[in-house]
Coordinates of C-alpha atoms in Angstrom, one line a residue:
M1 CA 104.7 108.0 64.2
H2 CA 104.4 104.6 62.7
E3 CA 102.6 101.7 64.0
S4 CA 102.7 98.5 62.9
A5 CA 102.0 94.9 64.2
I6 CA 103.5 91.4 63.6
E7 CA 101.1 88.4 64.0
Q8 CA 103.7 85.4 63.3
P9 CA 103.2 83.7 66.7
V10 CA 105.6 81.4 68.2
R11 CA 104.1 78.2 69.8
V12 CA 106.5 76.1 72.0
N13 CA 105.8 73.3 74.6
E14 CA 107.5 74.5 78.0
G15 CA 107.8 72.3 81.2
C16 CA 106.8 73.9 84.8
S17 CA 109.7 71.7 86.0
L18 CA 110.1 71.2 89.3
T19 CA 113.7 71.8 89.1
M20 CA 113.3 75.1 88.0
V21 CA 111.1 76.0 90.5
R22 CA 113.3 74.7 93.5
R23 CA 116.3 77.1 91.7
V24 CA 113.6 79.9 92.1
A25 CA 113.1 79.1 95.8
A26 CA 116.6 78.8 96.1
M27 CA 117.5 81.9 94.5
L28 CA 115.0 83.8 96.9
D29 CA 116.2 82.0 99.9
L30 CA 113.4 79.8 100.5
D31 CA 113.4 76.0 101.3
S32 CA 113.1 74.4 97.9
D33 CA 112.3 71.1 99.5
T34 CA 108.8 72.4 100.5
F35 CA 107.6 72.4 96.5
A36 CA 106.7 69.4 95.0
E37 CA 105.1 68.4 91.5
G38 CA 101.3 69.0 91.7
D39 CA 101.5 72.2 93.8
V40 CA 100.5 75.5 92.5
L41 CA 103.1 77.6 90.9
P42 CA 103.5 80.7 93.1
R43 CA 102.0 83.4 91.3
G44 CA 104.7 85.5 89.6
W45 CA 107.4 82.7 89.5
H46 CA 106.5 82.0 85.7
F47 CA 109.3 84.0 84.4
F48 CA 111.7 81.1 83.3
M49 CA 108.9 80.0 80.9
L50 CA 109.0 82.8 78.8
A51 CA 112.7 82.6 78.2
G52 CA 114.0 82.3 74.8
E53 CA 116.6 80.0 73.0
T54 CA 118.7 82.2 71.1
R55 CA 121.9 80.6 69.9
K56 CA 125.1 82.5 71.3
S57 CA 126.0 83.6 67.7
A58 CA 122.7 85.1 67.2
L59 CA 123.1 87.1 70.1
R60 CA 122.6 91.3 70.1
P61 CA 126.0 92.7 70.6
D62 CA 124.9 93.9 74.1
G63 CA 124.0 90.2 74.9
F64 CA 120.4 90.6 74.8
P65 CA 118.7 87.4 73.7
G66 CA 116.0 89.0 72.3
L67 CA 112.1 89.1 73.0
G68 CA 111.5 85.4 72.2
V69 CA 109.7 86.3 69.0
P70 CA 111.4 87.4 65.4
L71 CA 111.4 91.1 65.4
P72 CA 112.9 93.4 62.2
D73 CA 115.9 95.1 62.6
L74 CA 114.7 98.6 63.6
G75 CA 118.7 99.7 63.7
L76 CA 118.1 100.8 67.3
P77 CA 120.7 99.2 69.3
R78 CA 119.8 100.1 73.0
L79 CA 116.8 98.3 74.9
L80 CA 114.6 99.6 77.6
L81 CA 111.9 97.9 79.6
G82 CA 108.9 99.9 79.7
G83 CA 106.3 97.9 81.7
R84 CA 104.4 94.8 81.9
T85 CA 100.9 93.6 82.4
V86 CA 100.0 90.0 83.7
S87 CA 96.7 88.9 83.9
Y88 CA 96.1 85.5 86.1
R89 CA 93.2 83.3 84.8
G90 CA 93.9 80.4 86.5
D91 CA 97.0 78.8 88.0
L92 CA 99.7 76.7 86.8
E93 CA 100.9 73.5 88.2
I94 CA 104.1 72.7 88.8
G95 CA 105.2 69.3 87.1
S96 CA 102.7 70.5 84.0
V97 CA 103.4 70.8 80.2
V98 CA 102.7 74.4 79.2
E99 CA 101.9 75.6 75.8
R100 CA 103.5 79.3 74.9
T101 CA 102.5 81.3 72.8
S102 CA 104.4 84.5 71.9
F103 CA 104.0 87.1 69.3
V104 CA 104.7 90.9 68.6
K105 CA 101.6 92.6 69.4
K106 CA 102.5 96.1 68.0
I107 CA 105.4 98.1 67.3
T108 CA 105.4 102.0 67.2
E109 CA 108.2 103.9 65.5
K110 CA 108.8 107.8 66.6
T111 CA 111.0 110.8 65.7
T112 CA 112.1 112.6 68.9
P113 CA 114.5 115.3 69.5
S114 CA 116.8 112.8 70.7
G115 CA 116.7 110.8 67.7
P116 CA 114.6 107.7 66.3
M117 CA 112.8 105.4 69.1
A118 CA 110.7 102.4 68.9
I119 CA 107.7 101.0 71.3
V120 CA 107.6 97.3 71.1
T121 CA 104.9 95.1 72.8
I122 CA 105.3 91.6 73.3
Q123 CA 102.5 89.3 74.4
H124 CA 103.1 85.8 76.0
E125 CA 100.2 83.6 76.7
L126 CA 100.5 80.2 78.8
R127 CA 98.2 77.5 78.7
P128 CA 98.6 74.0 79.9
V129 CA 98.1 71.6 77.7
S130 CA 95.1 70.3 79.1
A131 CA 93.3 73.1 79.3
A132 CA 91.4 75.1 76.7
S133 CA 92.6 78.4 77.4
P134 CA 95.6 80.6 78.7
V135 CA 95.7 80.9 82.3
L136 CA 98.3 83.5 82.1
V137 CA 98.6 86.1 79.6
E138 CA 101.6 88.6 80.1
T139 CA 102.4 91.8 78.1
Q140 CA 105.3 93.4 77.8
T141 CA 106.6 96.7 76.6
Y142 CA 110.3 97.5 75.7
I143 CA 111.8 101.2 74.3
L144 CA 114.4 100.8 71.5
L145 CA 116.6 103.9 71.3
S146 CA 119.6 104.7 69.4
G147 CA 121.7 106.6 71.9
K148 CA 122.7 105.8 75.2
T149 CA 120.4 104.6 77.9
G150 CA 121.6 105.8 80.8
S151 CA 124.3 108.2 82.2
A152 CA 127.2 107.9 84.4
K153 CA 125.9 110.7 86.9
A154 CA 123.3 109.3 89.2
E155 CA 121.2 111.1 91.5
T156 CA 122.6 111.2 95.3
T157 CA 120.7 113.8 96.7
P158 CA 118.1 112.0 98.8
A159 CA 114.3 113.0 98.2
A160 CA 111.6 113.1 100.9
P161 CA 111.3 110.3 103.3
I162 CA 109.3 107.3 102.2
Q163 CA 105.6 107.2 104.0
A164 CA 104.2 103.8 103.5
E165 CA 101.7 101.6 105.1
Y166 CA 104.0 98.6 104.6
Q167 CA 107.8 98.7 103.8
K168 CA 110.7 96.6 103.6
L169 CA 114.3 97.2 102.6
F170 CA 116.6 95.2 100.0
V171 CA 119.8 95.0 98.7
P172 CA 120.0 93.2 95.4
D173 CA 123.5 92.1 94.9
E174 CA 125.4 90.6 92.1
T175 CA 124.8 86.8 92.9
L176 CA 120.9 87.6 92.7
L177 CA 121.0 89.0 89.3
F178 CA 123.4 86.6 87.8
Q179 CA 121.2 83.8 89.2
Y180 CA 117.8 85.4 87.9
S181 CA 119.7 86.3 84.8
A182 CA 120.6 82.2 84.4
L183 CA 117.2 81.0 84.9
G184 CA 115.6 83.5 82.4
F185 CA 118.4 82.9 80.2
N186 CA 119.1 86.5 80.1
S187 CA 122.6 87.7 78.8
H188 CA 122.3 91.3 78.6
K189 CA 125.5 92.7 79.6
I190 CA 124.2 95.4 81.6
H191 CA 123.1 92.8 84.3
L192 CA 126.6 90.9 84.4
D193 CA 129.2 92.9 82.9
R194 CA 130.0 96.0 85.0
D195 CA 132.7 97.5 82.7
Y196 CA 130.0 97.2 79.6
A197 CA 127.1 98.8 81.8
R198 CA 129.5 101.8 82.8
I199 CA 131.6 102.2 79.9
V200 CA 129.3 101.2 76.7
E201 CA 125.8 102.1 78.4
G202 CA 127.1 105.0 80.4
L203 CA 125.4 103.6 83.6
P204 CA 126.7 104.0 87.1
D205 CA 126.6 100.4 87.7
L206 CA 124.9 97.1 86.7
V207 CA 121.1 97.4 86.3
V208 CA 118.7 95.3 88.4
N209 CA 116.3 93.2 85.9
G210 CA 112.8 94.5 85.4
G211 CA 111.7 91.3 85.6
L212 CA 113.6 90.7 89.0
A213 CA 112.3 93.7 90.4
T214 CA 108.6 92.4 89.4
L215 CA 109.3 89.5 91.1
L216 CA 110.4 91.0 94.1
L217 CA 107.1 92.9 94.3
T218 CA 105.1 89.9 93.6
E219 CA 106.8 87.7 96.5
F220 CA 106.1 91.1 99.0
I221 CA 102.6 90.6 97.7
R222 CA 102.7 86.9 98.6
T223 CA 104.6 86.5 101.5
E224 CA 103.9 89.8 103.6
L225 CA 100.4 90.6 102.5
G226 CA 99.0 87.4 101.9
L227 CA 97.6 88.4 98.5
A228 CA 96.9 86.5 95.4
P229 CA 96.4 89.2 92.6
T230 CA 94.3 88.3 89.5
E231 CA 96.2 91.0 87.4
I232 CA 99.1 93.1 87.7
T233 CA 100.1 96.5 86.0
V234 CA 104.0 97.5 86.4
K235 CA 105.6 100.7 85.0
H236 CA 109.3 101.3 85.1
T237 CA 110.2 105.3 85.7
A238 CA 114.1 104.8 86.3
P239 CA 116.7 102.0 86.7
L240 CA 117.8 100.1 89.6
Y241 CA 121.3 99.5 90.5
C242 CA 123.3 96.4 91.9
G243 CA 124.3 96.9 95.6
R244 CA 122.1 99.8 96.5
P245 CA 119.6 99.3 98.8
L246 CA 116.0 99.5 97.6
T247 CA 112.5 99.9 99.3
L248 CA 109.4 98.1 98.5
T249 CA 106.4 99.6 99.7
A250 CA 102.8 98.7 99.6
D251 CA 99.5 101.1 100.3
Q252 CA 95.9 100.1 100.1
G253 CA 93.6 102.4 98.7
E254 CA 89.9 103.0 97.9
T255 CA 90.5 101.3 94.6
G256 CA 92.8 98.6 95.7
W257 CA 96.6 98.3 96.2
Q258 CA 99.7 99.7 94.9
L259 CA 102.9 98.7 95.2
T260 CA 106.1 100.9 94.7
I261 CA 109.9 100.4 94.7
F262 CA 111.9 103.4 95.9
D263 CA 115.6 103.7 94.8
D264 CA 118.4 104.4 97.2
T265 CA 117.6 108.3 96.8
N266 CA 114.0 107.8 97.7
R267 CA 112.9 108.3 94.3
V268 CA 110.2 106.4 92.6
A269 CA 111.7 103.6 90.4
I270 CA 108.8 101.3 90.0
T271 CA 105.0 101.3 90.3
M272 CA 102.7 98.3 90.6
D273 CA 98.8 98.7 90.2
L274 CA 96.9 95.3 91.6
G275 CA 93.6 96.2 90.1
L276 CA 90.6 98.1 90.3
G277 CA 89.3 96.8 93.7
V278 CA 89.6 94.5 96.6
S279 CA 87.1 92.0 94.9
D280 CA 89.8 91.5 92.2
F281 CA 92.0 89.5 94.8
G282 CA 92.0 86.2 96.4
F283 CA 93.4 86.1 100.1
I284 CA 95.3 83.1 100.5
A285 CA 94.0 81.0 103.1
G286 CA 95.9 79.9 106.3
P287 CA 98.8 81.8 108.2
R288 CA 101.2 83.6 106.4
S289 CA 104.4 82.1 104.6
A290 CA 106.8 80.6 107.3
H291 CA 109.5 82.6 105.1
A292 CA 107.5 86.1 105.8
S293 CA 108.6 88.4 108.2
P294 CA 106.0 90.8 109.5
P295 CA 105.6 94.0 107.5
A296 CA 107.3 97.1 108.6
R297 CA 105.2 100.0 109.2

């Protein structure tokens, strides 16, 4: 095992654009006219400011634009999202200008029975130009592999019934995957090209973007639980596929809230930890969003 770090940060100014915010709202089937400059950006909606600007001629063969920072060629063509953490130290304002600083935090190379692999951790920091320090820090962990990332045979036998305090059924479709990919400037073919996903990657269907799944969970937190988390930790354990129902769940324990996405066979695909205790959360004042439906129990 070999570890290394590359500290060549990329700094660019990004706009927390009202136009982009309204497009995110439209994608989520919300009334975009309810958002205006000067409003607080809903937590979880910052993803469009993390997009890179990779030229078409520089895209990877799988269409992925890269991680937003220069990365050495590790000879590993397949890529999976392993997880992310997001620390909210304040709020972003719609219409503001934000400095994004991105860098490779760590690269760990390993040799496994299946071949070589690497774990790459990227960190992004968003700082309003009027602020002295970042108000949002996100780390993303990617797994790079030499072989196929999936299998054409998916588990079809349902697991045990889902038991959760709150739960919501949702079916992601091709339109949602396209719109999210477009807003984040992510042209990875596993989200957009069904033949590529099946024939080249060996997957049963289009894969739901990991960031989109995280956004669905943060929207569940915001609109259905009425919470504004200060930190989230997300782990991906299995892919989610387009057109297949997924179940979002939330349970409150002694140390805080935990959210889970189950796939169409009731198996855990994604977990999200909201921190160490209730004191870490700020409850949103007033009634729940007009767009939220009562939580299903």
